[in-house]
Tab-separated table of C-alpha atoms in Angstrom:
chain	number	residue	atom	x	y	z
A	1	UNK	CA	5.910	-3.738	-15.427
A	2	UNK	CA	3.629	-2.605	-18.191
A	3	UNK	CA	0.501	-0.469	-17.895
A	4	UNK	CA	-2.875	-2.165	-18.280
A	5	UNK	CA	-6.352	-0.912	-19.118
A	6	UNK	CA	-7.443	1.548	-16.396
A	7	UNK	CA	-4.094	1.054	-14.598
A	8	UNK	CA	-1.021	3.144	-15.348
A	9	UNK	CA	2.458	2.556	-13.983
A	10	UNK	CA	4.288	5.664	-12.761
A	11	UNK	CA	8.038	5.435	-12.317
A	12	UNK	CA	9.906	8.704	-12.124
A	13	UNK	CA	13.618	8.791	-11.438
A	14	UNK	CA	13.466	12.424	-10.270
A	15	UNK	CA	10.350	12.058	-8.127
A	16	UNK	CA	9.531	10.313	-4.890
A	17	UNK	CA	6.409	8.627	-6.331
A	18	UNK	CA	6.544	5.184	-7.829
A	19	UNK	CA	3.418	3.101	-8.110
A	20	UNK	CA	0.164	2.493	-9.935
A	21	UNK	CA	-2.695	4.849	-10.742
A	22	UNK	CA	-6.196	3.489	-11.174
A	23	UNK	CA	-8.336	5.727	-13.361
A	24	UNK	CA	-11.760	4.849	-14.722
A	25	UNK	CA	-14.431	7.041	-16.296
A	26	UNK	CA	-18.102	6.262	-16.672
A	27	UNK	CA	-21.007	8.499	-17.676
A	28	UNK	CA	-19.121	11.760	-17.178
A	29	UNK	CA	-17.532	10.840	-13.826
A	30	UNK	CA	-13.864	9.982	-13.364
A	31	UNK	CA	-12.524	8.003	-10.427
A	32	UNK	CA	-8.801	8.047	-9.611
A	33	UNK	CA	-6.716	6.414	-6.873
A	34	UNK	CA	-2.967	6.058	-6.493
A	35	UNK	CA	-1.317	2.911	-5.140
A	36	UNK	CA	2.270	3.781	-4.151
A	37	UNK	CA	4.931	1.076	-3.993
A	38	UNK	CA	6.159	2.362	-0.626
A	39	UNK	CA	2.787	1.879	1.037
A	40	UNK	CA	2.255	-1.594	-0.414
A	41	UNK	CA	5.877	-2.802	-0.083
A	42	UNK	CA	6.657	-3.177	-3.772
A	43	UNK	CA	5.360	-2.875	-7.289
A	44	UNK	CA	3.725	-6.296	-7.483
A	45	UNK	CA	1.774	-5.779	-4.258
A	46	UNK	CA	0.641	-2.286	-5.252
A	47	UNK	CA	-0.478	-3.674	-8.626
A	48	UNK	CA	-2.399	-6.476	-6.890
A	49	UNK	CA	-4.169	-3.930	-4.658
A	50	UNK	CA	-5.008	-1.742	-7.659
A	51	UNK	CA	-6.355	-4.717	-9.633
A	52	UNK	CA	-8.469	-5.867	-6.670
A	53	UNK	CA	-9.953	-2.393	-6.246
A	54	UNK	CA	-10.644	-2.127	-9.981
A	55	UNK	CA	-12.387	-5.525	-9.928
A	56	UNK	CA	-14.628	-4.300	-7.079
A	57	UNK	CA	-15.287	-0.922	-8.695
A	58	UNK	CA	-16.264	-2.067	-12.200
A	59	UNK	CA	-19.481	-3.915	-11.206
A	60	UNK	CA	-20.623	-0.909	-9.174
A	61	UNK	CA	-20.220	1.402	-12.156
A	62	UNK	CA	-21.488	-1.001	-14.815
A	63	UNK	CA	-24.692	-1.921	-12.984
A	64	UNK	CA	-25.498	1.601	-11.812
A	65	UNK	CA	-28.698	3.418	-12.619
A	66	UNK	CA	-28.285	6.641	-14.539
A	67	UNK	CA	-30.043	9.941	-14.028
A	68	UNK	CA	-30.173	12.023	-17.212
A	69	UNK	CA	-27.264	10.013	-18.622
A	70	UNK	CA	-25.060	10.565	-15.544
A	71	UNK	CA	-24.278	8.292	-12.630
A	72	UNK	CA	-26.526	8.802	-9.625
A	73	UNK	CA	-25.164	10.607	-6.567
A	74	UNK	CA	-25.484	7.387	-4.537
A	75	UNK	CA	-23.369	5.460	-7.053
A	76	UNK	CA	-20.697	8.164	-7.095
A	77	UNK	CA	-20.595	8.206	-3.287
A	78	UNK	CA	-20.338	4.408	-3.154
A	79	UNK	CA	-17.499	4.370	-5.697
A	80	UNK	CA	-15.608	7.151	-3.914
A	81	UNK	CA	-15.965	5.351	-0.578
A	82	UNK	CA	-14.611	2.152	-2.124
A	83	UNK	CA	-11.593	4.031	-3.475
A	84	UNK	CA	-11.004	5.808	-0.171
A	85	UNK	CA	-11.196	2.573	1.826
A	86	UNK	CA	-9.041	0.553	-0.593
A	87	UNK	CA	-6.300	-1.351	1.164
């Protein structure tokens, strides 16, 4: 599987982690979440979960109001909650 924009595939032979990392930055804030293959029962399912979360996160960040060029605290909290609650 190949990495995609905002999604990176991690496969390490010497490490216990295999899965996808969602990482997106907007207006000085970076949001990261890992989707391990073990938790999602395979690479395709972890990718699907990561893509679904990214699709939900992008509209929140794109339509957010900015305060002095930065994302508002409410937007950051909403995005972090979405990442935390991701399947």
